[in-house]
mmCIF file of C-alpha atoms in Angstrom:
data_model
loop_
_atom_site.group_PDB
_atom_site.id
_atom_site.type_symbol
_atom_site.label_atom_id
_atom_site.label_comp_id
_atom_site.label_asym_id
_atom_site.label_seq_id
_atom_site.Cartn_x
_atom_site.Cartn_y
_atom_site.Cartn_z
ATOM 1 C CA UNK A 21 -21.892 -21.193 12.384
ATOM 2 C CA UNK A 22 -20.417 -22.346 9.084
ATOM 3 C CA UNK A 23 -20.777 -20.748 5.317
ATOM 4 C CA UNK A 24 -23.522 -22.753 4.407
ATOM 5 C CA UNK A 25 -25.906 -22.064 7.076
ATOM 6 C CA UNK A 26 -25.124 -18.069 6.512
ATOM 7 C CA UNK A 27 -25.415 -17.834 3.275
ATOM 8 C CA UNK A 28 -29.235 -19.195 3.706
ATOM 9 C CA UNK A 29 -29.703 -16.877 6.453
ATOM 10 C CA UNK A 30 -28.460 -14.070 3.962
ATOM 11 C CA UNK A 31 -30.907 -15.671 1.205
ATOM 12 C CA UNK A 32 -33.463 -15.683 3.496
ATOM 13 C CA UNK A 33 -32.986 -11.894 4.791
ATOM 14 C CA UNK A 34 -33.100 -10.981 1.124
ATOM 15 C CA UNK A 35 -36.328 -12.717 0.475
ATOM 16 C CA UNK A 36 -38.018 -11.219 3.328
ATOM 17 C CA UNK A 37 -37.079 -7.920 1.532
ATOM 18 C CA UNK A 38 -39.913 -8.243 -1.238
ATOM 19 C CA UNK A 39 -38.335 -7.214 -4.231
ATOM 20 C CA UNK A 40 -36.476 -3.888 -2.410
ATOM 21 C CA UNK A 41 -32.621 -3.640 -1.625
ATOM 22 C CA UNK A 42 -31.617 -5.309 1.927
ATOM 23 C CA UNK A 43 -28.672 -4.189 3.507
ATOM 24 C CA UNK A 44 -26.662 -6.808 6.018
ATOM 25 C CA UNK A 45 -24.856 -5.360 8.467
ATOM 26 C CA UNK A 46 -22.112 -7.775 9.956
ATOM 27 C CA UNK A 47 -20.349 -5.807 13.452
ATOM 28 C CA UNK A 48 -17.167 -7.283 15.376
ATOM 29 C CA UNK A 49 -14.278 -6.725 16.626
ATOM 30 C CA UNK A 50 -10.720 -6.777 14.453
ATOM 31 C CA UNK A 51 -9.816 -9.788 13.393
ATOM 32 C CA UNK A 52 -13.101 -11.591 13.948
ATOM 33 C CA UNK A 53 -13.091 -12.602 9.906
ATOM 34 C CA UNK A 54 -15.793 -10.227 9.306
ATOM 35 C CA UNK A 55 -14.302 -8.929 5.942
ATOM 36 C CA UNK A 56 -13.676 -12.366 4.550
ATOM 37 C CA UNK A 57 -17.181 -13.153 5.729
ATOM 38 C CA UNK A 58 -18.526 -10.763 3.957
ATOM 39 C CA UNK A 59 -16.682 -11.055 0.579
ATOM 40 C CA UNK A 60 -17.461 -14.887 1.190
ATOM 41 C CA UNK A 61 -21.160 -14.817 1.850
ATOM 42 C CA UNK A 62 -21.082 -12.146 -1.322
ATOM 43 C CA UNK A 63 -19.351 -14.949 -3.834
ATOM 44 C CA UNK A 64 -21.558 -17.838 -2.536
ATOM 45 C CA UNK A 65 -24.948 -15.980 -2.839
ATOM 46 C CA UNK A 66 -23.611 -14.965 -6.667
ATOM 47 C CA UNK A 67 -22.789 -18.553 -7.160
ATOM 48 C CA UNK A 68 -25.949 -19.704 -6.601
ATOM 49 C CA UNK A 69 -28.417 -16.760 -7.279
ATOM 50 C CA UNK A 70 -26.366 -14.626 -10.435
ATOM 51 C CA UNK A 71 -24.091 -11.762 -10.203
ATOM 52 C CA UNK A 72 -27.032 -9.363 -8.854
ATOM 53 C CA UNK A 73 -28.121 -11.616 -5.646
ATOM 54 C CA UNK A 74 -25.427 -9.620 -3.337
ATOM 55 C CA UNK A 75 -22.850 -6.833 -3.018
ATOM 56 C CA UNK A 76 -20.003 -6.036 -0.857
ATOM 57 C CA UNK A 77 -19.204 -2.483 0.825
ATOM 58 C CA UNK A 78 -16.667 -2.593 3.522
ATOM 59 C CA UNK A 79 -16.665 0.248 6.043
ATOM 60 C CA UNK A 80 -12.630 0.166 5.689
ATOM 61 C CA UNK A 81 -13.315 2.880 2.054
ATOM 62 C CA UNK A 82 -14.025 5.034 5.242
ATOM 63 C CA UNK A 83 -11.053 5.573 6.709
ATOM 64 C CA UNK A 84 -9.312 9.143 6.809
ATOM 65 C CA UNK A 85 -6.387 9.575 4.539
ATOM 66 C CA UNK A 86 -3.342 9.651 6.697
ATOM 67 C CA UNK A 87 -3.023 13.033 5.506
ATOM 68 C CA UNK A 88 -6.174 13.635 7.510
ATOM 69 C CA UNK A 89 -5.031 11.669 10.453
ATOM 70 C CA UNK A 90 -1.826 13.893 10.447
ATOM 71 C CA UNK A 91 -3.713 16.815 10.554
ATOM 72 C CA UNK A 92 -5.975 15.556 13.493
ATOM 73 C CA UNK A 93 -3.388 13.702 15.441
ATOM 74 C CA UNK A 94 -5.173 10.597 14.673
ATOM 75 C CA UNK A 95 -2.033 8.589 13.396
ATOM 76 C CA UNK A 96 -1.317 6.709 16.549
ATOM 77 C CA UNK A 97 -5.062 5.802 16.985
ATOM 78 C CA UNK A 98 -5.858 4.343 13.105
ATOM 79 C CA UNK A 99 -8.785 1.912 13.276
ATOM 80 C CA UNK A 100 -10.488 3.821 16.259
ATOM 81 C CA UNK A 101 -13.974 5.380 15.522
ATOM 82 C CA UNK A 102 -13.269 8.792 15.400
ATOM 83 C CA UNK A 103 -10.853 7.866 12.116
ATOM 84 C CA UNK A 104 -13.592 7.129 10.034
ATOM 85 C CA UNK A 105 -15.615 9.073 7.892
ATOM 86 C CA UNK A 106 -18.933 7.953 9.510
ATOM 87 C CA UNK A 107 -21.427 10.357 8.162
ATOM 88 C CA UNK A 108 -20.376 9.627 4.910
ATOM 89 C CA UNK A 109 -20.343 5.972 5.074
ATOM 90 C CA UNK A 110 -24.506 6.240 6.224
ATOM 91 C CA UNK A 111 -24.618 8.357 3.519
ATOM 92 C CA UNK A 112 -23.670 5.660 0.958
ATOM 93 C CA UNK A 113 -25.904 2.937 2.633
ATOM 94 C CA UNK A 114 -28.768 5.654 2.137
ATOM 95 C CA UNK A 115 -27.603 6.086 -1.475
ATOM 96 C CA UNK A 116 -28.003 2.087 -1.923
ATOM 97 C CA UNK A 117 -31.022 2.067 -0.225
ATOM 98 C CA UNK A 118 -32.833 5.220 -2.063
ATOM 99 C CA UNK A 119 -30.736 4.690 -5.625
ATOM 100 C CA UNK A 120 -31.365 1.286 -6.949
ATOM 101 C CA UNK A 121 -31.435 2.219 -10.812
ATOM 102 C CA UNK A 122 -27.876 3.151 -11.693
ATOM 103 C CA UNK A 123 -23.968 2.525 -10.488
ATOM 104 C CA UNK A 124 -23.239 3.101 -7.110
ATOM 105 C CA UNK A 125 -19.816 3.296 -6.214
ATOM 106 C CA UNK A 126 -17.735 1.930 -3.249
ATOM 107 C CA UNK A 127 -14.500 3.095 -1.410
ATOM 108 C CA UNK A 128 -12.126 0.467 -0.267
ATOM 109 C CA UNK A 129 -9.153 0.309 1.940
ATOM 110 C CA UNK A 130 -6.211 -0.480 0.404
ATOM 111 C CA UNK A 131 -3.369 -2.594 2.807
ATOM 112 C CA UNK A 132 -0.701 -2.103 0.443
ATOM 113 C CA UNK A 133 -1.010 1.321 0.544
ATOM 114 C CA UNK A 134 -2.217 1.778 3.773
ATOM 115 C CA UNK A 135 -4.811 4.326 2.385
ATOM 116 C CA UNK A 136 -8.059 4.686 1.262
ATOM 117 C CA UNK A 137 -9.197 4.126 -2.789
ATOM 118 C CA UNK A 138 -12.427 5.801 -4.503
ATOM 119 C CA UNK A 139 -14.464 3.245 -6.296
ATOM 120 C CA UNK A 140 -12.903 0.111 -5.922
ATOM 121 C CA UNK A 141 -16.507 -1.724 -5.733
ATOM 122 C CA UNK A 142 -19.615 -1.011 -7.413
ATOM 123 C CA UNK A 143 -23.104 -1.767 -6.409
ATOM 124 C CA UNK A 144 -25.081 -2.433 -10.048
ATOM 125 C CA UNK A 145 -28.446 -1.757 -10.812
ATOM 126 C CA UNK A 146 -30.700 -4.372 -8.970
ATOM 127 C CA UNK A 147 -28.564 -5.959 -7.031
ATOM 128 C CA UNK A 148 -30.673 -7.453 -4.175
ATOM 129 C CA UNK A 149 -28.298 -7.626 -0.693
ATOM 130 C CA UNK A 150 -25.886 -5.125 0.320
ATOM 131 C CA UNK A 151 -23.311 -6.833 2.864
ATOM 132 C CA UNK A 152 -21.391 -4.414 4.246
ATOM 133 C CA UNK A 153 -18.844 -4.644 7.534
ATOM 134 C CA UNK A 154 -17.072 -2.682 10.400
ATOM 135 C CA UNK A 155 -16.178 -3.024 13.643
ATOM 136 C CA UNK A 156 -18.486 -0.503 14.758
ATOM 137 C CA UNK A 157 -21.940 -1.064 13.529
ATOM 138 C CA UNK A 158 -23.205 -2.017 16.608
ATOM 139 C CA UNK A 159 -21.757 0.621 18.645
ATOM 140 C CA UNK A 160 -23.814 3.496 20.283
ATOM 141 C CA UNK A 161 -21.688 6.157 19.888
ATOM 142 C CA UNK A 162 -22.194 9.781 17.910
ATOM 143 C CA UNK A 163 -22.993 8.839 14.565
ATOM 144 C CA UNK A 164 -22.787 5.279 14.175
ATOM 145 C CA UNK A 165 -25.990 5.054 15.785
ATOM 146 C CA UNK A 166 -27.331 6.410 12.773
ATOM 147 C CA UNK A 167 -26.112 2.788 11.132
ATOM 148 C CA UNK A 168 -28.507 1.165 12.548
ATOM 149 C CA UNK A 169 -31.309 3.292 10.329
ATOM 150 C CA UNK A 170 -30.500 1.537 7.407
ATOM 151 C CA UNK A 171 -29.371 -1.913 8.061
ATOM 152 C CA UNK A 172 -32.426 -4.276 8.353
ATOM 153 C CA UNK A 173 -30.329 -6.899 10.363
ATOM 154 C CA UNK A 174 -27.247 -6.653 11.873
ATOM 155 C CA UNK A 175 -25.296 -9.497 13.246
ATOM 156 C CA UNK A 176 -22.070 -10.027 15.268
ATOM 157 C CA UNK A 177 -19.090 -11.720 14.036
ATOM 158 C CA UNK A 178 -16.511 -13.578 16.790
ATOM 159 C CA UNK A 179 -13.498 -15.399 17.486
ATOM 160 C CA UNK A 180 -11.684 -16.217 20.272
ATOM 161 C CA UNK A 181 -8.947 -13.507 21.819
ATOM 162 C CA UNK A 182 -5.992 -15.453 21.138
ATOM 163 C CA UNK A 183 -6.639 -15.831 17.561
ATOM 164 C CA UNK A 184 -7.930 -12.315 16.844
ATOM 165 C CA UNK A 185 -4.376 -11.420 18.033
ATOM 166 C CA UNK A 186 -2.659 -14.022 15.338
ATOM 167 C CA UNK A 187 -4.567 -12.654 12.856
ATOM 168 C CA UNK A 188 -3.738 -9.279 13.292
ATOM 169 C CA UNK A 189 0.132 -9.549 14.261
ATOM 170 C CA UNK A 190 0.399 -11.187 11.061
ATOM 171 C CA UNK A 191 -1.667 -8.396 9.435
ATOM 172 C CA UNK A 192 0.454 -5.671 10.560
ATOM 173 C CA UNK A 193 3.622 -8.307 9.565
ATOM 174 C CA UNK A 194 2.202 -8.542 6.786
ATOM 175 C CA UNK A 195 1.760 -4.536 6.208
ATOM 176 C CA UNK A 196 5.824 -4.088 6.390
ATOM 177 C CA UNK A 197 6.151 -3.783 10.365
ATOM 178 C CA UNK A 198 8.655 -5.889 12.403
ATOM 179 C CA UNK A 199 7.255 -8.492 14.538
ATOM 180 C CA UNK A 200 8.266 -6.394 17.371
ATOM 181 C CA UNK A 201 6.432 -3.206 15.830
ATOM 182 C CA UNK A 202 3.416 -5.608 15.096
ATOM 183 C CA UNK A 203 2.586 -6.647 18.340
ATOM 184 C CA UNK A 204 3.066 -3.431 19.979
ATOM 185 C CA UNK A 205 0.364 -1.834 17.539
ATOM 186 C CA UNK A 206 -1.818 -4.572 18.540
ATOM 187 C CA UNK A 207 -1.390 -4.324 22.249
ATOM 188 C CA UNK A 208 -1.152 -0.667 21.708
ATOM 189 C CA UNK A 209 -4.485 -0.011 19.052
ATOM 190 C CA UNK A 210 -6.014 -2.707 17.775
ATOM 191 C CA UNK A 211 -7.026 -4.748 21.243
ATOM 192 C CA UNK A 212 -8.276 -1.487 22.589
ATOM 193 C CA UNK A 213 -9.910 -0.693 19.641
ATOM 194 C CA UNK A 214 -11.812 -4.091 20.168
ATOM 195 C CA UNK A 215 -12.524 -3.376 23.944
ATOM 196 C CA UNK A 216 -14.850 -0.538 22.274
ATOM 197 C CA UNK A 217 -16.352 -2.822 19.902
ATOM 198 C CA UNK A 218 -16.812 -5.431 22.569
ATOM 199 C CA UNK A 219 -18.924 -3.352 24.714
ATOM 200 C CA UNK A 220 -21.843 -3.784 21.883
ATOM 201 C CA UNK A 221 -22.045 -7.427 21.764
ATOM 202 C CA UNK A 222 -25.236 -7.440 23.777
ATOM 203 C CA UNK A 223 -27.128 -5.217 22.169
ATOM 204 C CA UNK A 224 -30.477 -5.217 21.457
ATOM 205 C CA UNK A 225 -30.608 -4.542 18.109
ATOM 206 C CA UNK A 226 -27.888 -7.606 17.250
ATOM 207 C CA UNK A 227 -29.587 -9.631 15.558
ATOM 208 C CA UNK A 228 -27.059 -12.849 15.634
ATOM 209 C CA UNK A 229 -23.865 -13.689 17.349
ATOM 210 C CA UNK A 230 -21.568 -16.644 16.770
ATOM 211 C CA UNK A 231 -18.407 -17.764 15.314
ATOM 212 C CA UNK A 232 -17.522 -17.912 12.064
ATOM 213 C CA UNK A 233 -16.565 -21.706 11.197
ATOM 214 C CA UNK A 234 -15.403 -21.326 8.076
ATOM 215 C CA UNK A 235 -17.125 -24.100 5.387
ATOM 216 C CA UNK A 236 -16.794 -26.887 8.135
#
């Protein structure tokens, strides 16, 4: 599917929300494109609607610190559900859901630093569509279940295997690690990390699944 026919799908998911605060939930595994999806379908729906038709919350604010990750022996395994803050991510997409009259703000994950940074986004007052992304949305597992209690529609974002694993060599290239170093984190984390994600592709409460086409 390309940008245009997703951004009237969004549209369309926000009308059916009468006048309330929709949340989009968009699932996958790494390197599908969900992010720049989401930031994407978030710029085109301003565009064309004003600065308060959508919003973007990534789930990536929710990683653990690597302090945290230390302290768990979660530093091998970054990316992998249990190093995420889940209950407080569902806790911000109640916020946006229940809170609809003042600032709410968003976590981010920042690649440079390779940590997490408070209130890099804000969802404004009256801003119609939350689009927020992860790769584990979809997944049945302790807590991010609970996900699915406050998305309205979830969909599932794909690519083929070969280029998920371009995109995220260059990724961890592009994060300071040797090409060597890259593609044994990859091998190593991310691809199992997306065997996990995988395993929700079919479920029943996924909404839509297709490739991302870009504008084409």
């Amino acid at each position: 599917m390309n940008t245009e026919e997703l951004t009237y799908l969004a549209r369309e998911l926000t009308e059916r929300g009468r006048g309330g605060r929709v949340v989009l939930g968009l699932a996958g595994p790494p390197g599908a494109g969900k992010s720049t999806l989401a930031r994407v379908l978030v710029e085109e729906l301003r565009r064309r609607y004003g600065p308060l038709a959508a919003a973007y919350v990534p789930l990536d604010g929710f990683h653990l610190s690597n302090a945290q990750l230390e302290r768990l022996g979660l530093t091998s395994r970054k990316g992998s559900p249990p190093t995420f803050d889940v209950h407080g991510y569902v806790a911000l997409l109640r916020r946006l859901v229940a809170e609809g009259d003042h600032d709410v703000y968003v976590p981010d994950f920042d690649r440079t630093l390779d940590e997490p940074v408070a209130a890099r986004h804000v969802v404004r007052p009256g801003t119609a569509l939350v689009v927020t992304e992860g790769n584990y949305l979809a997944c049945e597992l302790p807590g991010w279940s609970e996900v699915r209690e406050v998305v309205d529609e979830l969909w599932y974002v794909d690519a083929e295997v070969e280029e998920r694993r371009r995109r995220l060599v260059e990724r961890q290239s592009a994060g300071g690690r040797t090409p060597e170093e890259a593609r044994e984190w990859v091998r190593g984390n991310d691809m199992p990390n997306a065997e996990i994600v995988e395993a929700s592709r079919d479920a029943p409460w996924v909404k839509r699944r297709f490739h991302w086409s870009g504008h084409d």
